[in-house]
Tab-separated table of C-alpha atoms in Angstrom:
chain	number	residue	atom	x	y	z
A	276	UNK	CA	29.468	28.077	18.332
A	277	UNK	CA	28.600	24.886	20.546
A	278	UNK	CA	28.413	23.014	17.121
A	279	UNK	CA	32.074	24.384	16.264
A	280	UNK	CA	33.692	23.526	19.906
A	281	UNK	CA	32.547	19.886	19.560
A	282	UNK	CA	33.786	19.686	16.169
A	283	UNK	CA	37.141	21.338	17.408
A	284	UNK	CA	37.509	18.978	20.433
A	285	UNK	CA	36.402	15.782	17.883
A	286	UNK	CA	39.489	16.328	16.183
A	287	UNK	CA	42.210	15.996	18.668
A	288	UNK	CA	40.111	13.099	19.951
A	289	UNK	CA	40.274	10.193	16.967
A	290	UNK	CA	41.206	7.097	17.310
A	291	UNK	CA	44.703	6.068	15.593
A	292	UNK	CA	44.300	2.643	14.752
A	293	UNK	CA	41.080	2.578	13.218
A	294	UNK	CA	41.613	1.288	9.475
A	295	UNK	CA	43.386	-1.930	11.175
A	296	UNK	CA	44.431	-3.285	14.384
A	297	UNK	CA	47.350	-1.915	16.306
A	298	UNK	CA	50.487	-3.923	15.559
A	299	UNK	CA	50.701	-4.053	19.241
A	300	UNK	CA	47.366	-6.404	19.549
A	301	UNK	CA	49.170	-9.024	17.027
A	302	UNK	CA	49.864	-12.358	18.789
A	303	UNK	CA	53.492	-13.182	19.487
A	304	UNK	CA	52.379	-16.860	18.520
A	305	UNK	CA	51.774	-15.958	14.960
A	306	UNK	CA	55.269	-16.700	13.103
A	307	UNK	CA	56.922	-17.760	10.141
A	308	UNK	CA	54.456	-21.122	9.963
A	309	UNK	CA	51.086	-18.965	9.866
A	310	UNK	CA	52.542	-16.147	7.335
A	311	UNK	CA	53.244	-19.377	4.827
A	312	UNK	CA	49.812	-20.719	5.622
A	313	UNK	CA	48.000	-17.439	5.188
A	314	UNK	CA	49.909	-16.698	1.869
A	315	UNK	CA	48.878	-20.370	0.745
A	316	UNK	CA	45.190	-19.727	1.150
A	317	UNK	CA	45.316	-16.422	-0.159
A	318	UNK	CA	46.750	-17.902	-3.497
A	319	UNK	CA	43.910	-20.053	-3.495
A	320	UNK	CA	40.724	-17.452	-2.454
A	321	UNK	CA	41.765	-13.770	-2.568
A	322	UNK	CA	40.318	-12.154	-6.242
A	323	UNK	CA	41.300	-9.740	-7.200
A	324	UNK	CA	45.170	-10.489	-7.898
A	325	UNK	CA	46.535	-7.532	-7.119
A	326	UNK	CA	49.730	-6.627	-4.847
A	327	UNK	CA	50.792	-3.808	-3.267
A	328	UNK	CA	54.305	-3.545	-2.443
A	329	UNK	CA	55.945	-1.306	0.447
A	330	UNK	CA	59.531	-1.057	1.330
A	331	UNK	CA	60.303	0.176	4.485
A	332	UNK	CA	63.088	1.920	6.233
A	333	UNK	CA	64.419	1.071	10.084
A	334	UNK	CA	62.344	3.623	12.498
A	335	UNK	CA	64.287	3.308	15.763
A	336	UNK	CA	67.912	1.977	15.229
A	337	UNK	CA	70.051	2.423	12.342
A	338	UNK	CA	70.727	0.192	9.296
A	339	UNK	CA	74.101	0.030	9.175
A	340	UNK	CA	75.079	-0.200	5.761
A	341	UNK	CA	72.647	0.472	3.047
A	342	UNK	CA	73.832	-1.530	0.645
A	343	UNK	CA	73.123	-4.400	3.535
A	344	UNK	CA	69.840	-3.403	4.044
A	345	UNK	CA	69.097	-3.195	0.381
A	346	UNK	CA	69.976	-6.887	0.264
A	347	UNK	CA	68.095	-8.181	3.033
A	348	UNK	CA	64.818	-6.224	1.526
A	349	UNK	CA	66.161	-8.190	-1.787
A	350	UNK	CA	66.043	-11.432	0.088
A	351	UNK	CA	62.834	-10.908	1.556
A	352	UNK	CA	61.475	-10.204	-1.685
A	353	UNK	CA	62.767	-13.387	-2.970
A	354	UNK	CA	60.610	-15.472	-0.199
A	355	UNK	CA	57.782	-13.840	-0.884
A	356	UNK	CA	58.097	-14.844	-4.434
A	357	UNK	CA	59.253	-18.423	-4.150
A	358	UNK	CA	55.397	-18.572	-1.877
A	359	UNK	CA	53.144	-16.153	-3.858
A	360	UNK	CA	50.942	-17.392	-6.701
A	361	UNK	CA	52.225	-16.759	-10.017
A	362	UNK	CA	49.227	-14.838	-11.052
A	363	UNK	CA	49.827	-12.523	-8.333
A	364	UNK	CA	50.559	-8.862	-10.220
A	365	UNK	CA	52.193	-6.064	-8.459
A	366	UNK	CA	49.925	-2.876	-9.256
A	367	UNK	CA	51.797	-0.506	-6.761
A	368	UNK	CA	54.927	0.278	-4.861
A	369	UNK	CA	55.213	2.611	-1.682
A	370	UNK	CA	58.629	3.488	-0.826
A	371	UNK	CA	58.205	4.372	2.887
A	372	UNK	CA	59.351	7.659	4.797
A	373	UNK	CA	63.233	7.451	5.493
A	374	UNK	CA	63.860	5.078	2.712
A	375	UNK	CA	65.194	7.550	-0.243
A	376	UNK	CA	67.552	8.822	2.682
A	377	UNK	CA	68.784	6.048	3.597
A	378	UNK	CA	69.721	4.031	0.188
A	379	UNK	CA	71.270	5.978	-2.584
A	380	UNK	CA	69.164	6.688	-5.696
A	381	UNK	CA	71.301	3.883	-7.312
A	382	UNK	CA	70.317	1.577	-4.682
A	383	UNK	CA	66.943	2.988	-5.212
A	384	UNK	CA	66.911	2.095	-8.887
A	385	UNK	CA	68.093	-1.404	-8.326
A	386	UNK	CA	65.476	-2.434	-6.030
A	387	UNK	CA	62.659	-1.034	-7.924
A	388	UNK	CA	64.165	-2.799	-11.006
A	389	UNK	CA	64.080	-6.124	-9.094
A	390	UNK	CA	60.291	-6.145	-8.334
A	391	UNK	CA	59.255	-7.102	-11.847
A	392	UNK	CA	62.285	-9.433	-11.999
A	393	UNK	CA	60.922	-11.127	-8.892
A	394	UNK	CA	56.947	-10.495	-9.248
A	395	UNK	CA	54.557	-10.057	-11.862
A	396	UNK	CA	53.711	-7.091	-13.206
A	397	UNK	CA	51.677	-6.452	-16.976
A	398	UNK	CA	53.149	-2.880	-16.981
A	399	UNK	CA	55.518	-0.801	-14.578
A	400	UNK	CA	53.325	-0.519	-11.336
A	401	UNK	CA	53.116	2.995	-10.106
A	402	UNK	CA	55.820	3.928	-7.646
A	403	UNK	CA	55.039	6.312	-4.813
A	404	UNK	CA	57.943	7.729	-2.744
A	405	UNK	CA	57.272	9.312	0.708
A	406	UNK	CA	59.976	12.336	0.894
A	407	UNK	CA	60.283	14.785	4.069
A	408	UNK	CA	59.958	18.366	3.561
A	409	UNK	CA	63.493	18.554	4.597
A	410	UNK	CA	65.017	16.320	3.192
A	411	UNK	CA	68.349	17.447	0.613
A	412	UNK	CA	67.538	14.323	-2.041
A	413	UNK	CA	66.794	15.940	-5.592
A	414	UNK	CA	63.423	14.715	-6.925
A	415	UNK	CA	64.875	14.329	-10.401
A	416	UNK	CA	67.409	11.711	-9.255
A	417	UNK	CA	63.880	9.759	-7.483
A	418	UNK	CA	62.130	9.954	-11.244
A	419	UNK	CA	65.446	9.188	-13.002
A	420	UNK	CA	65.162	5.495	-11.174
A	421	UNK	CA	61.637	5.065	-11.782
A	422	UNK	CA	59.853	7.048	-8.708
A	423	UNK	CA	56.252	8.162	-10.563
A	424	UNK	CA	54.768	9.625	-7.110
A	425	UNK	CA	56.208	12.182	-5.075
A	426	UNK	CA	54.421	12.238	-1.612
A	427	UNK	CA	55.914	15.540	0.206
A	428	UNK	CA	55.604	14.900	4.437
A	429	UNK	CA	55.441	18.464	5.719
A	430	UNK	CA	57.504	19.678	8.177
A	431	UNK	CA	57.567	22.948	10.330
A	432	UNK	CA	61.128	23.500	9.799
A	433	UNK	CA	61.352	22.788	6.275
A	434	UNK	CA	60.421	24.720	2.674
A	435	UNK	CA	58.087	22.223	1.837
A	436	UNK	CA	56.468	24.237	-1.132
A	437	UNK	CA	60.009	24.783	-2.784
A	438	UNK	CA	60.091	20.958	-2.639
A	439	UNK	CA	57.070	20.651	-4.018
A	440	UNK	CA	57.706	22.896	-6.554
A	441	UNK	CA	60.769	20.539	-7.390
A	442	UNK	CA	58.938	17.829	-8.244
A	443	UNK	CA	56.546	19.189	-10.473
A	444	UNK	CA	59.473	20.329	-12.293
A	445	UNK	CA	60.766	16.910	-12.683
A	446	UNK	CA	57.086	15.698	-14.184
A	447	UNK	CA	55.940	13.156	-11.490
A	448	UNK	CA	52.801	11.669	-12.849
A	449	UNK	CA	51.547	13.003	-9.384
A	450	UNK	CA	52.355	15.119	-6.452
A	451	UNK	CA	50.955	14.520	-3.061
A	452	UNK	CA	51.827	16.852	0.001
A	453	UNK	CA	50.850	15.343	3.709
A	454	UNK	CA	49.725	18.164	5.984
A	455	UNK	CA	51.577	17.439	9.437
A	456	UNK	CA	49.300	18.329	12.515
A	457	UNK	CA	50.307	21.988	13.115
A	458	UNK	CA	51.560	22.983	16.466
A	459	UNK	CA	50.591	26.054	18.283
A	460	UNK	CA	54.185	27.241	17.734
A	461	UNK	CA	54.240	26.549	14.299
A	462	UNK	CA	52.982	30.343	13.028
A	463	UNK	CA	54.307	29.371	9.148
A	464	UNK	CA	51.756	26.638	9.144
A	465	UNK	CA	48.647	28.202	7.142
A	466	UNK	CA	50.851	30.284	5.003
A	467	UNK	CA	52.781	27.690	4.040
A	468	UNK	CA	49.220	25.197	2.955
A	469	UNK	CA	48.659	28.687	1.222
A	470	UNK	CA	51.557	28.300	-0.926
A	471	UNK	CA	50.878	24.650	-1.144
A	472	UNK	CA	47.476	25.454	-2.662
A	473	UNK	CA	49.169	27.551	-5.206
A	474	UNK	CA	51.079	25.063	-6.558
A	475	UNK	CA	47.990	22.660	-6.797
A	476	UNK	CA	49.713	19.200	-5.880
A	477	UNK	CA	47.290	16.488	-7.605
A	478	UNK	CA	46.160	15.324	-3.821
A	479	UNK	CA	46.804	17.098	-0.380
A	480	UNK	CA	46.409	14.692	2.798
A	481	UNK	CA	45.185	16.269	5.739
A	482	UNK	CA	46.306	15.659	9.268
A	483	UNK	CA	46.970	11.904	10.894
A	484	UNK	CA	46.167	12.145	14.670
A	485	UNK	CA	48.476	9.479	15.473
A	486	UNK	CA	51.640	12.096	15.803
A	487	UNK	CA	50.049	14.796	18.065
A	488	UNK	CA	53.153	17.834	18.769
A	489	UNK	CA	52.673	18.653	22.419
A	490	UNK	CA	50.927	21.403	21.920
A	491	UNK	CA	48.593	20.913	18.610
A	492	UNK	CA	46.738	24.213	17.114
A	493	UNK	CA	43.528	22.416	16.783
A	494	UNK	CA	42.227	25.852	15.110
A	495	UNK	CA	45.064	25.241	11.975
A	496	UNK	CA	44.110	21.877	11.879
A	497	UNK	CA	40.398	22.711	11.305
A	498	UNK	CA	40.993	25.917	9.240
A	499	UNK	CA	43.754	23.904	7.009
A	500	UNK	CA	40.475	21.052	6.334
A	501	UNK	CA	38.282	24.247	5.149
A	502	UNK	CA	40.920	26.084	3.031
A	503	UNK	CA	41.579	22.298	1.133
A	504	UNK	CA	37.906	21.968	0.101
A	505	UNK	CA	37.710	26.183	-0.903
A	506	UNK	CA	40.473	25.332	-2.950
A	507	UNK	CA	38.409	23.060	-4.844
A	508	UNK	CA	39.744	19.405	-3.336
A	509	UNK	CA	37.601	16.854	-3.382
A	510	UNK	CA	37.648	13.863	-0.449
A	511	UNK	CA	38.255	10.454	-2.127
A	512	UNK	CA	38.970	8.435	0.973
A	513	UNK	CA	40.706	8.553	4.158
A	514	UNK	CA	42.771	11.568	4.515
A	515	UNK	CA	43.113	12.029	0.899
A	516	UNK	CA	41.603	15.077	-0.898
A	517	UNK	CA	41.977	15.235	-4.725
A	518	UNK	CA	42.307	18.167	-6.997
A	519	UNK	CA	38.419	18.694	-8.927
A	520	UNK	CA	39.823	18.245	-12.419
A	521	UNK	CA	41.645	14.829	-11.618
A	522	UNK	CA	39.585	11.750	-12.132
A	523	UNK	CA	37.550	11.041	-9.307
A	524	UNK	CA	36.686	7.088	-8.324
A	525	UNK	CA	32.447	6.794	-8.074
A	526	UNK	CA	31.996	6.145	-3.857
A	527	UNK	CA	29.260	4.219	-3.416
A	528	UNK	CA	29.621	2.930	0.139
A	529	UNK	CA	28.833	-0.701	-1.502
A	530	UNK	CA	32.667	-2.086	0.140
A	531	UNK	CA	34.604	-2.495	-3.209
A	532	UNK	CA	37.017	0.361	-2.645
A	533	UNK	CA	39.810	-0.587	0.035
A	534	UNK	CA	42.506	1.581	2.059
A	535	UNK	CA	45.453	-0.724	2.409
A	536	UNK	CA	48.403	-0.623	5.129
A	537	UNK	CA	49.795	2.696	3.895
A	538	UNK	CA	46.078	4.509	4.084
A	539	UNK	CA	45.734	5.016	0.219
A	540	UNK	CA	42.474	4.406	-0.625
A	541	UNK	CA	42.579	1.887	-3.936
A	542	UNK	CA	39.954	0.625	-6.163
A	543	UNK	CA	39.768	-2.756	-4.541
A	544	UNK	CA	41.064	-4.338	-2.231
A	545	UNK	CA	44.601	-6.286	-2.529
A	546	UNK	CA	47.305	-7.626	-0.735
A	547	UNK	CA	49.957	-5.665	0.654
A	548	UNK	CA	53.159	-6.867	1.380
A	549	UNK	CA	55.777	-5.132	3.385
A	550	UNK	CA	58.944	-5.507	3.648
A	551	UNK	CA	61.608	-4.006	5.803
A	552	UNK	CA	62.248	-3.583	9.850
A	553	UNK	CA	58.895	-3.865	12.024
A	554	UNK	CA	56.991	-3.512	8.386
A	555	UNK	CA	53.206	-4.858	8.502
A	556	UNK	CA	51.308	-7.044	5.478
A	557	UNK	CA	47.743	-7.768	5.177
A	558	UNK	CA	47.048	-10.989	3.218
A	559	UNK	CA	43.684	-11.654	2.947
A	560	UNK	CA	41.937	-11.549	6.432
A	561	UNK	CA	45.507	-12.035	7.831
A	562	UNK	CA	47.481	-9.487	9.050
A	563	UNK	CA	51.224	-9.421	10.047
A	564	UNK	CA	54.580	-7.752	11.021
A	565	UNK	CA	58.086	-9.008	10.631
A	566	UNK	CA	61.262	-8.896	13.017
A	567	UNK	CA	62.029	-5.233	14.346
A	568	UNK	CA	65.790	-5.713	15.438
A	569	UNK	CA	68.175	-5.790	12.192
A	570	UNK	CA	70.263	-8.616	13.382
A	571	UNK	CA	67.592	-11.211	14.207
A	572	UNK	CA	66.050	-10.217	10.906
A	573	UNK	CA	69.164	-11.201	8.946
A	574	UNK	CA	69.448	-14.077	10.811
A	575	UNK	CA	65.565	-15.482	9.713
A	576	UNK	CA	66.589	-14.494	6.442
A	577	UNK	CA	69.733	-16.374	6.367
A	578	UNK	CA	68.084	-19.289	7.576
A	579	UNK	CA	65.584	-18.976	4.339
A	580	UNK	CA	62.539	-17.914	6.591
A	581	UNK	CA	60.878	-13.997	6.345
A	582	UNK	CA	61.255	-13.472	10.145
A	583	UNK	CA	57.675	-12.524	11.346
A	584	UNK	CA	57.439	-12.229	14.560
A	585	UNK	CA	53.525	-11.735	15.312
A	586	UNK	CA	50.275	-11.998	13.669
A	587	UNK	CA	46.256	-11.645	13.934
A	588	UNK	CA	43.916	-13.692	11.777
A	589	UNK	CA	40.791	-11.821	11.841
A	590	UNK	CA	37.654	-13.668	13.170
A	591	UNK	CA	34.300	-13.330	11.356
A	592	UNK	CA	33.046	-10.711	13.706
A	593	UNK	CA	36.328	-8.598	12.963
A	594	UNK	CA	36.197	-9.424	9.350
A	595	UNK	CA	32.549	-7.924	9.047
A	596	UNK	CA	33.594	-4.440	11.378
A	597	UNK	CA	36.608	-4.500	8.614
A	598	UNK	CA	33.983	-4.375	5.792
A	599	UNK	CA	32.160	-1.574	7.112
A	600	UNK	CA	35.316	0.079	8.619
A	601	UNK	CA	36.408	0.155	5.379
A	602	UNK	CA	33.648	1.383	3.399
A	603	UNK	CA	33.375	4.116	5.394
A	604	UNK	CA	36.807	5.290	5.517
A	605	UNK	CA	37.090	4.903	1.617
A	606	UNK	CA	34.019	6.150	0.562
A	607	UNK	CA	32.743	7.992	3.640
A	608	UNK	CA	29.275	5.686	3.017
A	609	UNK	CA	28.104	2.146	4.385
A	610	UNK	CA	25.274	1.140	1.968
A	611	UNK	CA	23.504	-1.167	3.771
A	612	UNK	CA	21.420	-3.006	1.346
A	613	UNK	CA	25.036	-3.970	-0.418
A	614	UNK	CA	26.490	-5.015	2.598
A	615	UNK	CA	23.426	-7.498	3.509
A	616	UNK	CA	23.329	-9.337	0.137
A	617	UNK	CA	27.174	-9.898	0.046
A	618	UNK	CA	27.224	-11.447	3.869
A	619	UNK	CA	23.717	-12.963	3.809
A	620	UNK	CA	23.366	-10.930	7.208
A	621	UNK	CA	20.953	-8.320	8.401
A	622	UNK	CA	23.370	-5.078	9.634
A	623	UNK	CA	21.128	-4.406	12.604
A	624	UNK	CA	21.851	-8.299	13.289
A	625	UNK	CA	26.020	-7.694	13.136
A	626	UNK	CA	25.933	-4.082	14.874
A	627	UNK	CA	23.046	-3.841	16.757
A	628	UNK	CA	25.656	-1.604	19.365
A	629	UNK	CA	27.756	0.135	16.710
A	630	UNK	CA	24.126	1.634	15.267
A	631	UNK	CA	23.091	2.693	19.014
A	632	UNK	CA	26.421	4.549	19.268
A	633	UNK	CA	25.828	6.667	15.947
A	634	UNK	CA	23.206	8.411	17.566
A	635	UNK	CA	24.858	11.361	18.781
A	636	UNK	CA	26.895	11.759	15.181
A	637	UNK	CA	23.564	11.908	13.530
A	638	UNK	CA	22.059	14.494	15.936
A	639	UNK	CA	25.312	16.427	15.030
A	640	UNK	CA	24.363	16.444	11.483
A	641	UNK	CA	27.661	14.279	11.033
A	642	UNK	CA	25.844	11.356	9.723
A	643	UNK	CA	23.048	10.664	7.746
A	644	UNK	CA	20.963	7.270	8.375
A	645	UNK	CA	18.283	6.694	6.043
A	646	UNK	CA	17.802	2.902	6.848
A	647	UNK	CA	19.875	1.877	3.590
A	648	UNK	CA	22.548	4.277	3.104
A	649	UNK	CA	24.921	5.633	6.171
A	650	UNK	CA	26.425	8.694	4.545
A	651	UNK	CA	29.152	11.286	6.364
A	652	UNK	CA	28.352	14.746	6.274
A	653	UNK	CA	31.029	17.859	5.957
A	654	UNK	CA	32.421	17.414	9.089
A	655	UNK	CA	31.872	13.810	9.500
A	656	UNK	CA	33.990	13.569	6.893
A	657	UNK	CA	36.795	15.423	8.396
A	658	UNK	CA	36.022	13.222	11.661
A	659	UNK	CA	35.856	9.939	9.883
A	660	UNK	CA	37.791	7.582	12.290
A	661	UNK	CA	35.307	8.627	15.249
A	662	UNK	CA	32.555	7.759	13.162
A	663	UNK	CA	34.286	4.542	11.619
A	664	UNK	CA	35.156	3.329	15.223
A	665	UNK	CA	31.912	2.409	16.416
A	666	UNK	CA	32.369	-0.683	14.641
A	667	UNK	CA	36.206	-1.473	15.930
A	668	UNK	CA	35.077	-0.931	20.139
A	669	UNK	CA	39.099	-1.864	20.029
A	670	UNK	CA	40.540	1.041	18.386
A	671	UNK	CA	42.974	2.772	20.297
A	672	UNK	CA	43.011	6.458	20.704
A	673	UNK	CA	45.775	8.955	21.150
């Protein structure tokens, strides 16, 4: 029972920035100047060549006309290519939360048919569209215009199952449904994951701690992480939990596997660009956000520049706690021996204080520490950022 009340606690405890920085620790000196420089180097170092794309609605003031916003994500688009290699391939797209509502499905269409007109790409990339449980758009319009993903953001107030069920009807490659953090109010929560589980979505994402309700249920949150794995999902990285009969990626904890900006874990790690209002890229071991008021925006854009505004260029130190950050979150494993032959660095050496603080998750049984592998256990995995944090002392918590 003592076990079980530190578990519960854990969870409304994470950190929230813990795969990167908080855009709020960016330097306001970083601008237009260092996103050109860091886009130069990374046409001349980064392998592999992979981009990942993410289009992003306004969050706090409206857009004004769509079609107006379309075009300014056009122009954007249209610097980024005029600076980016031309070996650089676009392997993914992420259309952010609010975006579907906001343009039309024909506006939709047209800006996913200007990526490959603008970037490379050998094949279509996948397309993943982020769609709230509420929201009236028809999924068949979002796969009509070349939408492949469905990502369902559940709501308390909303039918997301009936949603879901939608999309599958409409023969998405794959159908994702993001668990919101229930509220004690929220009494529909486990029976609608129940109905969510029936309809066996290829991935369900648990719980983000960075939107806490007022009043979380801590107990759904924790029962919702055990009904996902008796269902048969598998963790694959992050948040992410993967039906058993879908193909599963081999997580070895040896650093390959990356989650980028949107926190999917990929194969490898990649570039991603965003572009939109207050939207965030990582480029290399650069990171970046661009203009967050609409009409300064348009005017950087006008004057042929992408209008970022701040920026954070990772030192060595940072790069390293990225590695490890990273290998963790994605494969819920830091193998140690892998990490010390690609740095030339002992791990002791790098973390000597990140190890000390581990302690108490391996006397939980949270963590296992052989001396070459650091592998999460059951709930470690659940409680992944805590564990993860020890080697970013700057992540922020709720």
């Amino acid at each position: 029972m003592v076990e079980r009340t530190l578990s519960l606690s854990s969870v409304l405890h994470q950190p929230v920035h813990v795969l990167y920085p908080s855009p709020d620790q960016f330097s306001t000196g970083f601008g237009d100047a260092g996103w050109r420089t860091a886009i130069r180097a990374s046409n001349e170092h980064l392998i592999p060549r992979g981009l990942t794309l993410a289009f992003q609605a306004p969050r706090r003031q409206p857009a004004g006309d769509a079609q107006a916003y379309m075009q300014a994500m056009l122009a954007s688009l249209k610097l980024h290519r005029a600076a980016l290699a031309e070996d650089r391939e676009v392997v993914a797209v992420v259309l952010r939360r609010g975006l579907a509502e906001l343009l039309t499905s024909a506006l939709l269409g047209h800006l996913l048919d200007a990526v490959p007109q603008h970037l490379r790409t050998v094949a279509r990339p996948q397309v993943e569209v982020r769609l709230d449980a509420g929201s009236g758009i028809a999924p068949d319009a979002l796969r009509q215009v070349g939408c492949t993903r469905l990502n369902i953001l559940d709501s308390a107030d909303a039918d997301g199952p009936a949603l879901l069920r939608r999309a599958q009807q409409a023969r998405f490659t794959a159908c994702y449904y993001q668990l919101s953090v229930p509220s004690q109010d929220d009494r529909a929560f486990l029976p609608r994951l129940h109905a969510v589980l029936a309809l066996a979505p290829e991935r369900i994402l648990l719980p983000s701690p960075r939107h806490l309700p007022p009043a979380p249920a801590v107990d759904g949150w924790w029962r919702a992480w055990q009904d996902v794995l008796a269902a048969g999902y598998l963790p694959m990285g992050a948040d992410h939990y993967q039906r058993a009969d879908c193909a599963h990626p081999e997580r070895r904890g040896d650093g390959i596997r990356h989650c980028d900006m949107a926190g999917v874990p990929r194969r490898d790690r990649s570039d991603f660009i965003g572009i939109g209002l207050g939207a965030c890229s990582q480029i290399g071991d650069v990171l970046c956000r661009q203009e967050r008021d609409l009409g300064r925006w348009l005017a950087r854009l006008d004057s042929g520049h992408p209008g970022i505004v701040s920026g954070l260029i990772l030192s060595e130190d940072e790069r390293l706690a990225d590695e490890a950050v990273q290998s963790i979150a994605c494969d819920h494993a830091l193998d140690v021996a892998a990490f010390e032959w690609r740095n030339g660095l002992r791990v002791g050496e790098c973390f000597g204080e990140a190890l000390a603080s581990l302690s108490p998750f391996v006397e939980q049984g949270w963590l296992r520490h052989d001396g070459r592998m650091l592998r999460l256990q059951h709930e470690g995995q659940l409680l992944w950022r805590m564990i993860a944090a020890c080697f970013r002392p700057s992540a922020e918590t709720t």
